[in-house]
XYZ file of C-alpha atoms in Angstrom:
617
model
C 85.485 89.973 70.600
C 84.201 90.437 67.226
C 84.616 93.386 65.199
C 81.016 94.296 65.476
C 81.176 94.057 69.221
C 84.360 96.136 69.535
C 82.660 98.833 67.408
C 79.412 98.627 69.304
C 81.592 98.924 72.791
C 83.300 102.001 71.296
C 80.155 103.903 70.252
C 77.734 102.958 72.984
C 79.860 101.848 75.927
C 79.985 98.966 78.391
C 76.681 97.144 78.979
C 74.777 98.072 82.137
C 73.377 95.069 84.516
C 69.701 95.130 85.037
C 70.424 95.241 88.807
C 71.997 98.699 88.195
C 68.793 100.053 86.513
C 67.990 102.341 89.438
C 71.256 104.159 88.893
C 70.239 105.144 85.475
C 66.924 107.155 86.689
C 67.078 110.959 86.294
C 67.012 113.687 88.920
C 65.175 116.904 87.988
C 68.222 118.635 86.920
C 69.071 116.079 84.240
C 65.274 115.186 83.647
C 64.664 118.852 82.402
C 67.147 118.818 79.453
C 66.290 115.314 78.391
C 62.440 115.815 78.336
C 61.935 119.393 78.079
C 64.655 120.537 75.622
C 62.042 120.460 72.659
C 59.483 122.562 74.557
C 62.412 125.000 75.751
C 63.902 125.146 72.276
C 60.558 126.011 70.562
C 61.128 129.723 71.678
C 63.554 129.976 68.851
C 61.106 129.359 66.328
C 57.652 129.820 67.749
C 57.542 133.704 67.815
C 58.901 133.520 64.347
C 56.020 131.257 63.116
C 53.557 133.801 64.585
C 55.196 136.679 62.904
C 55.426 134.980 59.656
C 51.582 135.045 59.521
C 51.244 138.417 60.970
C 53.442 139.760 58.072
C 50.986 138.412 55.876
C 48.121 140.038 57.791
C 49.836 143.241 57.450
C 50.539 143.088 53.782
C 47.093 142.061 52.969
C 44.585 143.616 55.252
C 43.603 147.005 56.648
C 45.533 146.306 59.768
C 48.763 147.045 57.973
C 52.140 146.975 60.251
C 49.833 147.573 63.221
C 49.043 143.790 63.053
C 52.487 143.042 64.139
C 51.562 144.395 67.550
C 49.419 141.592 68.129
C 52.681 139.358 68.710
C 52.545 139.779 72.396
C 48.831 139.496 72.877
C 49.099 136.218 70.953
C 51.956 134.990 72.903
C 50.029 135.770 76.331
C 47.244 133.587 74.848
C 49.604 130.843 74.304
C 51.073 130.978 77.829
C 47.326 130.738 79.170
C 46.786 127.700 77.037
C 50.236 126.270 78.231
C 49.422 126.353 81.940
C 46.082 124.703 81.106
C 47.833 121.688 79.556
C 50.643 121.573 82.127
C 47.869 121.347 84.865
C 46.225 118.672 83.066
C 49.435 116.841 82.752
C 50.130 117.100 86.304
C 46.861 115.174 86.858
C 47.874 112.702 84.477
C 51.121 112.048 86.057
C 49.701 111.798 89.666
C 46.885 109.274 88.235
C 49.445 107.169 86.027
C 52.787 107.203 87.684
C 53.788 104.197 85.537
C 53.871 106.564 82.418
C 52.287 106.254 79.040
C 50.825 109.796 78.891
C 48.002 110.456 76.558
C 48.032 106.924 75.351
C 47.574 105.220 78.408
C 44.900 107.723 79.801
C 42.864 107.471 76.489
C 43.198 103.724 76.218
C 41.744 103.101 79.762
C 39.028 105.656 79.904
C 37.778 106.319 76.359
C 38.794 103.170 74.683
C 41.543 101.345 73.082
C 41.144 103.020 69.738
C 41.050 106.565 71.137
C 44.211 105.576 72.886
C 45.702 104.341 69.399
C 44.922 107.768 67.855
C 46.688 109.534 70.657
C 49.508 107.349 70.429
C 49.750 107.601 66.573
C 49.526 111.230 66.863
C 52.340 111.311 69.479
C 54.597 109.001 67.632
C 54.378 111.096 64.437
C 54.857 114.220 66.426
C 57.977 112.635 68.032
C 59.372 111.973 64.427
C 58.610 115.534 63.495
C 60.148 116.748 66.753
C 63.357 115.424 65.642
C 63.018 116.613 62.051
C 62.086 120.027 62.972
C 64.409 120.488 65.796
C 67.475 119.623 63.836
C 66.406 121.510 60.913
C 65.875 124.733 63.071
C 69.336 123.980 64.511
C 70.862 123.952 60.875
C 69.031 127.285 60.177
C 70.694 128.675 63.238
C 74.014 127.766 61.872
C 73.105 129.039 58.435
C 72.387 132.519 60.209
C 76.231 132.432 61.397
C 77.544 131.268 58.139
C 75.204 131.788 55.137
C 77.584 130.027 52.810
C 76.593 126.767 54.627
C 73.050 126.935 53.453
C 73.474 124.183 50.710
C 74.462 121.847 53.453
C 71.488 122.253 55.671
C 69.839 118.816 55.052
C 73.239 117.095 55.396
C 73.973 119.002 58.716
C 70.555 118.021 60.239
C 70.997 114.334 59.083
C 74.375 114.031 60.653
C 73.003 115.696 63.994
C 70.205 112.864 63.955
C 72.887 110.233 63.695
C 74.886 111.714 66.669
C 71.840 111.899 68.746
C 71.009 108.409 68.036
C 74.588 107.405 69.334
C 74.252 109.546 72.339
C 70.854 107.994 73.348
C 72.040 104.320 72.664
C 74.741 105.146 75.505
C 71.986 105.360 78.101
C 69.480 108.037 79.434
C 71.610 109.146 82.288
C 74.754 109.713 80.182
C 72.753 111.499 77.530
C 71.228 113.700 80.209
C 74.494 114.869 81.643
C 75.727 115.574 78.030
C 72.633 117.699 77.253
C 72.458 119.676 80.606
C 75.265 122.067 79.698
C 73.771 123.346 76.309
C 70.155 123.351 77.575
C 70.958 125.595 80.720
C 73.391 127.688 78.762
C 70.601 128.552 76.315
C 68.135 129.203 79.084
C 70.709 131.494 80.814
C 71.646 133.485 77.584
C 68.080 133.807 76.369
C 67.011 135.063 79.721
C 70.110 137.559 79.698
C 69.241 138.624 76.057
C 65.698 139.410 76.846
C 66.510 141.018 80.299
C 69.134 143.304 78.678
C 66.649 144.090 75.779
C 63.802 144.798 78.252
C 66.181 147.170 80.126
C 67.676 148.808 76.947
C 63.928 149.232 75.677
C 62.719 150.764 78.900
C 65.264 152.273 81.254
C 68.017 152.280 78.495
C 66.129 154.817 76.374
C 65.754 152.705 73.214
C 62.318 153.498 71.666
C 60.029 150.812 69.789
C 61.361 150.458 66.179
C 58.570 150.771 63.500
C 57.985 147.558 61.198
C 58.451 148.508 57.649
C 56.651 146.208 55.247
C 55.450 146.268 51.716
C 51.561 147.280 51.826
C 49.177 145.546 49.571
C 45.491 145.629 48.786
C 42.913 146.272 51.518
C 40.246 143.508 51.795
C 37.953 143.123 54.590
C 38.682 143.030 58.333
C 37.289 139.573 58.377
C 40.447 138.360 56.470
C 42.503 139.988 59.175
C 40.676 138.053 61.990
C 41.306 134.790 60.204
C 44.820 135.522 59.772
C 45.233 136.552 63.611
C 43.596 133.041 64.491
C 45.959 131.561 62.022
C 48.901 133.207 63.781
C 47.704 131.876 67.096
C 47.662 128.290 65.642
C 51.105 128.932 64.124
C 52.537 129.826 67.648
C 51.026 126.843 69.235
C 54.280 124.918 68.254
C 55.579 126.412 71.499
C 53.482 123.829 73.240
C 54.947 120.730 71.487
C 56.980 118.697 73.767
C 54.833 119.505 76.922
C 53.441 115.997 77.115
C 56.801 114.271 77.010
C 57.267 114.380 80.733
C 53.956 112.359 81.408
C 55.152 109.864 78.856
C 58.551 109.202 80.676
C 57.542 109.465 84.286
C 59.502 106.071 85.108
C 62.640 107.646 83.895
C 62.668 109.898 86.997
C 64.261 109.012 90.277
C 61.758 108.052 93.139
C 59.206 109.470 94.017
C 58.784 109.371 90.132
C 55.506 111.318 90.046
C 56.521 114.043 92.309
C 59.849 114.486 90.474
C 58.194 114.471 87.005
C 55.442 117.069 88.196
C 58.155 119.388 89.617
C 60.135 119.181 86.237
C 56.951 119.938 84.227
C 56.256 123.177 86.525
C 59.857 124.130 86.142
C 59.707 123.773 82.358
C 56.455 125.697 82.120
C 57.796 128.495 84.202
C 61.015 128.897 81.923
C 58.986 128.553 78.835
C 56.571 131.311 79.942
C 59.603 133.671 80.617
C 61.269 132.921 77.310
C 58.317 133.119 74.877
C 57.178 136.390 76.450
C 60.547 137.791 76.328
C 61.365 136.791 72.945
C 57.906 138.116 71.656
C 58.392 141.472 73.317
C 61.753 141.929 72.223
C 60.901 141.073 68.556
C 57.886 143.477 68.770
C 59.728 146.250 70.422
C 62.830 146.252 68.012
C 60.716 146.077 64.982
C 61.977 142.403 63.918
C 60.371 140.708 61.002
C 61.124 137.262 59.858
C 63.258 136.563 56.692
C 62.821 134.077 54.058
C 65.029 130.902 54.501
C 66.390 131.245 51.053
C 66.929 134.992 51.269
C 70.621 135.958 51.006
C 71.992 137.012 54.419
C 69.224 134.968 56.108
C 68.938 135.361 59.979
C 66.286 133.880 62.395
C 64.181 136.190 64.581
C 66.330 135.197 67.461
C 69.403 136.064 65.667
C 68.098 139.569 64.576
C 67.140 140.250 68.415
C 70.492 139.330 69.537
C 72.268 141.705 66.966
C 69.736 144.437 67.779
C 70.406 143.895 71.421
C 74.234 143.055 71.662
C 75.520 144.137 68.283
C 77.936 142.153 66.130
C 79.756 140.973 69.303
C 80.757 137.807 71.062
C 77.450 137.813 72.920
C 75.408 137.519 69.582
C 77.458 134.646 68.525
C 77.494 132.898 71.823
C 73.605 132.782 72.009
C 73.349 131.900 68.418
C 75.822 128.881 68.991
C 73.764 127.616 72.055
C 70.623 128.179 70.291
C 71.813 125.905 67.424
C 73.162 123.395 70.041
C 69.679 123.102 71.884
C 67.857 123.013 68.684
C 70.017 120.046 67.712
C 69.533 118.723 71.181
C 65.885 119.348 71.370
C 65.422 116.306 69.227
C 66.479 114.400 72.275
C 62.825 114.773 73.568
C 61.684 112.647 70.586
C 64.614 110.038 71.244
C 63.529 109.997 74.949
C 59.877 109.456 74.380
C 59.351 107.822 71.047
C 61.073 104.480 72.122
C 58.954 104.619 75.645
C 55.855 105.181 73.994
C 56.316 102.650 71.146
C 57.184 100.062 73.789
C 53.739 100.871 75.500
C 52.043 100.150 72.148
C 54.100 97.284 71.215
C 53.428 95.646 74.793
C 49.674 95.946 73.997
C 50.364 94.155 70.582
C 49.925 97.122 68.158
C 53.502 97.498 67.082
C 56.125 94.980 66.610
C 57.471 93.110 69.831
C 60.922 94.004 69.023
C 60.220 97.607 70.121
C 59.904 96.300 73.887
C 63.533 94.953 73.960
C 65.785 96.795 76.419
C 69.384 97.047 75.141
C 72.835 96.914 76.774
C 72.607 100.411 78.211
C 68.906 99.813 79.463
C 67.300 101.776 76.752
C 64.768 100.852 74.112
C 67.447 100.541 71.460
C 65.226 99.537 68.657
C 62.879 102.385 68.954
C 65.749 104.710 69.000
C 67.263 103.379 65.758
C 63.685 103.338 64.062
C 63.057 107.062 64.928
C 66.540 107.965 63.572
C 65.730 106.427 60.279
C 62.202 107.938 59.847
C 63.599 111.411 60.799
C 66.353 111.373 58.474
C 63.882 110.371 55.793
C 61.639 113.279 56.703
C 64.560 115.706 56.748
C 65.705 114.644 53.185
C 62.215 114.842 51.870
C 61.719 118.321 53.086
C 65.336 119.615 52.551
C 65.444 120.532 56.325
C 62.887 123.464 55.767
C 61.365 123.985 59.130
C 58.407 126.172 57.443
C 57.442 123.256 55.483
C 57.728 120.829 58.440
C 56.046 122.876 61.221
C 52.483 122.805 59.529
C 52.616 118.833 60.103
C 53.753 119.260 63.704
C 51.390 120.791 66.146
C 47.928 119.563 65.072
C 48.829 115.853 65.996
C 50.292 116.967 69.328
C 47.108 119.051 70.251
C 44.946 116.038 69.274
C 46.795 114.047 71.933
C 46.373 117.004 74.449
C 42.723 116.683 73.754
C 42.337 113.060 74.169
C 44.445 112.972 77.243
C 42.368 115.711 78.992
C 39.007 114.120 77.858
C 40.240 110.892 79.243
C 41.028 112.343 82.635
C 37.401 113.809 82.744
C 35.925 110.422 81.831
C 38.308 108.752 84.580
C 36.768 111.211 87.250
C 33.186 111.067 86.127
C 33.324 107.346 86.102
C 34.801 107.313 89.544
C 32.170 109.900 90.575
C 34.907 112.090 91.776
C 33.929 115.353 89.932
C 35.834 118.343 91.494
C 37.040 121.698 90.248
C 39.716 119.742 88.752
C 37.400 117.980 86.419
C 36.058 121.171 85.143
C 39.366 122.709 84.526
C 40.445 119.615 82.454
C 37.147 119.618 80.616
C 37.604 123.437 79.670
C 41.221 122.306 78.597
C 39.763 119.517 76.501
C 37.286 121.882 74.808
C 40.222 124.537 74.318
C 42.800 122.251 72.840
C 40.208 120.690 70.748
C 39.215 123.753 69.227
C 42.946 124.643 68.698
C 43.394 121.225 67.090
C 40.454 122.121 64.610
C 41.918 125.592 63.851
C 45.257 124.107 63.092
C 43.888 121.596 60.775
C 41.738 124.159 58.894
C 44.192 126.993 58.818
C 47.045 124.813 57.711
C 45.316 122.127 55.757
C 46.560 123.553 52.429
C 49.935 123.972 53.832
C 50.344 120.163 54.543
C 48.176 119.491 57.516
C 46.275 117.026 55.388
C 49.271 114.811 55.370
C 48.793 114.309 59.210
C 45.372 113.117 58.547
C 46.777 110.604 55.895
C 49.499 109.552 58.320
C 47.038 108.946 61.089
C 44.910 106.737 58.855
C 47.997 104.808 57.839
C 49.242 104.344 61.359
C 45.968 103.026 62.356
C 45.793 100.514 59.610
C 49.236 99.490 60.693
C 48.146 98.986 64.177
C 45.072 96.977 63.149
C 47.216 94.830 60.894
C 49.806 93.921 63.621
C 47.137 93.327 66.159
C 45.464 91.097 63.926
C 48.527 89.145 63.247
C 49.420 88.650 66.881
C 45.816 87.620 67.660
C 46.236 85.059 64.896
C 49.642 83.860 66.153
C 48.367 83.480 69.684
C 45.288 81.347 68.449
C 47.726 78.964 66.305
C 50.279 78.728 69.440
C 47.897 78.285 72.223
C 47.878 74.790 73.728
C 44.748 72.829 73.615
C 43.686 69.882 75.787
C 44.030 67.618 73.058
C 47.585 68.606 72.163
C 50.393 66.106 72.917
C 54.000 65.283 72.049
C 54.150 63.043 68.973
C 57.193 61.048 67.919
C 59.340 62.737 65.265
C 61.163 60.691 62.420
C 64.112 62.523 61.432
C 66.133 62.208 58.185
C 69.696 63.663 57.962
C 71.143 64.918 54.805
C 74.986 65.721 54.712
C 75.949 68.033 52.066
C 79.271 66.608 50.950
C 80.999 68.920 48.420
C 84.146 66.703 48.443
C 86.185 64.691 50.971
C 88.696 66.550 53.135
C 89.836 66.746 56.803
C 87.442 69.502 57.444
C 84.299 67.405 56.915
C 85.265 64.430 58.985
C 83.527 65.849 62.180
C 80.471 66.637 60.229
C 80.336 63.199 59.106
C 80.544 61.942 62.733
C 77.959 64.484 63.734
C 75.387 63.462 61.084
C 75.904 59.772 62.156
C 75.012 60.553 65.537
C 71.833 62.275 64.878
C 69.624 59.716 63.286
C 69.444 56.276 61.891
C 68.262 57.460 58.456
C 71.397 59.406 57.367
C 72.614 59.884 53.777
C 75.201 62.051 52.135
C 74.197 64.305 49.104
C 76.859 65.173 46.820
C 76.109 67.553 43.754
C 78.393 66.963 40.785
C 79.183 69.717 38.579
C 81.957 67.755 36.769
C 81.253 64.016 35.988
C 85.024 63.417 35.818
C 85.368 63.974 39.441
C 82.458 61.421 40.471
C 84.714 58.379 40.655
C 87.053 60.104 42.850
C 84.517 61.300 45.247
C 83.169 57.665 45.336
C 86.557 56.121 46.121
C 87.007 58.726 49.115
C 83.679 58.198 50.453
C 84.154 54.661 50.594
C 87.245 55.057 52.882
C 85.522 57.715 55.236
C 81.991 57.628 54.639
C 81.167 55.761 57.952
C 78.566 53.579 56.275
C 76.440 56.557 55.393
C 74.920 56.186 51.891
C 76.196 58.533 49.195
C 73.681 60.040 47.020
C 75.062 61.653 43.849
C 72.835 64.329 42.068
C 73.656 65.521 38.635
C 73.442 69.274 37.887
C 73.258 69.736 34.193
C 72.785 73.676 34.676
C 75.659 73.818 37.189
C 73.576 74.792 39.994
C 74.336 73.639 43.449
C 71.062 74.545 45.106
C 68.394 73.487 42.738
C 69.340 69.761 42.815
C 69.234 69.582 46.536
C 65.885 71.523 46.843
C 64.336 69.139 44.072
C 65.519 66.144 46.010
C 64.298 67.467 49.297
C 60.932 68.412 47.672
C 60.551 64.895 46.430
C 61.287 63.296 49.784
C 58.829 65.510 51.554
C 56.187 64.601 49.168
C 56.873 60.984 49.921
C 57.175 61.538 53.651
C 55.456 64.750 54.617
C 55.743 64.079 58.413
C 59.548 63.577 58.443
C 61.806 66.394 59.754
C 64.741 66.842 57.541
C 67.846 68.294 58.833
C 70.537 69.456 56.118
C 74.067 69.633 57.596
C 76.384 71.884 55.663
C 80.152 71.833 56.701
C 81.594 75.481 56.659
C 85.034 76.656 57.020
C 85.905 79.350 59.426
C 88.989 81.081 58.192
C 91.401 82.960 60.742
C 90.891 86.465 59.182
C 87.451 88.072 58.498
C 88.364 89.051 55.076
C 89.329 85.384 53.923
C 85.637 84.503 54.294
C 85.000 86.401 50.985
C 87.228 83.767 49.256
C 85.034 80.795 50.352
C 81.686 79.745 49.000
C 79.288 79.547 51.864
C 76.621 77.097 50.604
C 74.531 77.319 53.920
C 73.320 81.014 52.947
C 71.843 80.070 49.639
C 70.241 76.697 51.071
C 68.674 78.683 53.884
C 67.220 81.329 51.425
C 65.873 78.488 49.218
C 64.523 76.210 51.597
C 63.088 78.866 54.339
C 59.614 78.550 53.055
C 59.770 74.633 53.153
C 57.801 72.929 56.046
C 59.859 70.382 58.292
C 63.317 71.491 57.076
C 66.227 72.470 59.171
C 69.511 73.690 58.206
C 72.618 73.519 60.520
C 76.098 74.386 60.028
C 79.035 72.300 61.279
C 82.042 74.495 61.253
C 85.673 73.598 61.029
C 88.321 76.454 62.054
C 91.118 76.956 59.723
C 94.405 77.526 61.584
């Protein structure tokens, strides 16, 4: 086993046979942490994003600190929107149990380009899911240890690397690993908000007032705009809702039923967590802090310290919050490869993304996602407040297209029922939210999403065009037939020694037109080469090429170009003897001419390079 194979086996584990693929399917208990960790973890920053806008409203309008009391009503509106989206995706799961979600629904019912817009928006969203989640996890660690703040981007990048390796180990194995922190987070947050609700009601803890610096007092119209903007900011809580619909085939049979139940369980938990965090933040007078502020703590951290104090409970919930925020990125790792293989199968992304690896996962998609996410983290220095404005608009665009596609499907099939009207209402609602997100967050960076979508569509078009061209070039036609091939073999002979005797015999067996090429860098050695060749050359003519500029490759390429100009229909096989040393590091001491020749001749038509290796004992 090679060194690379040993390292791969150590990191990824033993390969899984295709016949055992059904054992890698996920039950609900593991499907939830794999596909819903992003949505569940969003409670760690969704309420905070709403508060960030409400603080602006409180400081700049006549609403003053009372505007922070809108946190719970806005959260209720978000939950209502959540259930509309969830209902629509349950219909999608039942109609498309093979998976594909918004991309498949939009492609089949609205047209391929609408599907590609949905697919591009989701692919961008999954990259942002990874970047935002691990960046938020780094922020949670900084809340516990502020001295680590300068290392936030490094921690987030390392987390992406770890998640990549875990996902390369297989879906079932990653589900088992992620289950403990995900369920620990849910239990501890429910305990936190439950105890906070008891403490704030029966426990006799009165509501705490918000203290904010007051500014000028413009019109109330600005306050209404900021409240709409706060609602748009909180829509990050819905990101990840579509993940289960994209990955239906990862569940155990019956796939659609188990995926639908997982989606309902996720929605119920998300409802409890979002409302609980929002009520607690509002009741205990929590306001968000600037990430670069000394002693920075997230809203969840402030709630924990307000309810449980500086004790083990607070640090326990911060620990699991950091863990699930890191692991929430797994939603992107679970769905980006699956969605990209759907798009690649249709010819709009490289076909390598359809390849299934040793552990029955789409390993190329996992690696691509990791690279893109780390680049984004480093670009924005792991700042969630800078990343989130790019985040939700694309996801809601895919929501809108998915629900519109379901409406079109039912209308076309003449099966218009109350479900159709609910999905139509959902499409209008999410479409309006998409518009609000783009308008309210345009200056904060939402315009980058529009640029990214445009670039993705151009990439899709370019790849599709290439594959259509390739299919046209390679398709068999009635007039096509096998034609005789004339082959010329060129054996590269650096000097005569025992190692190349087998290469000489191999070259002799390949074709009648066989000749040896020796590039001389030192004219004094020519006579010795000729003498040795007369003894072992097996009647193969020896061509000696001079190299006045001491290049080994240029005389050979010139000779081949001249030959091809004279015989353009011939196939030239260049045989290069290659020594294989016993130790890998000894290879660094050998001059492997094949590598340079392959680079120099790769654009030449009708040229083949092959190695005949001889092993050194």
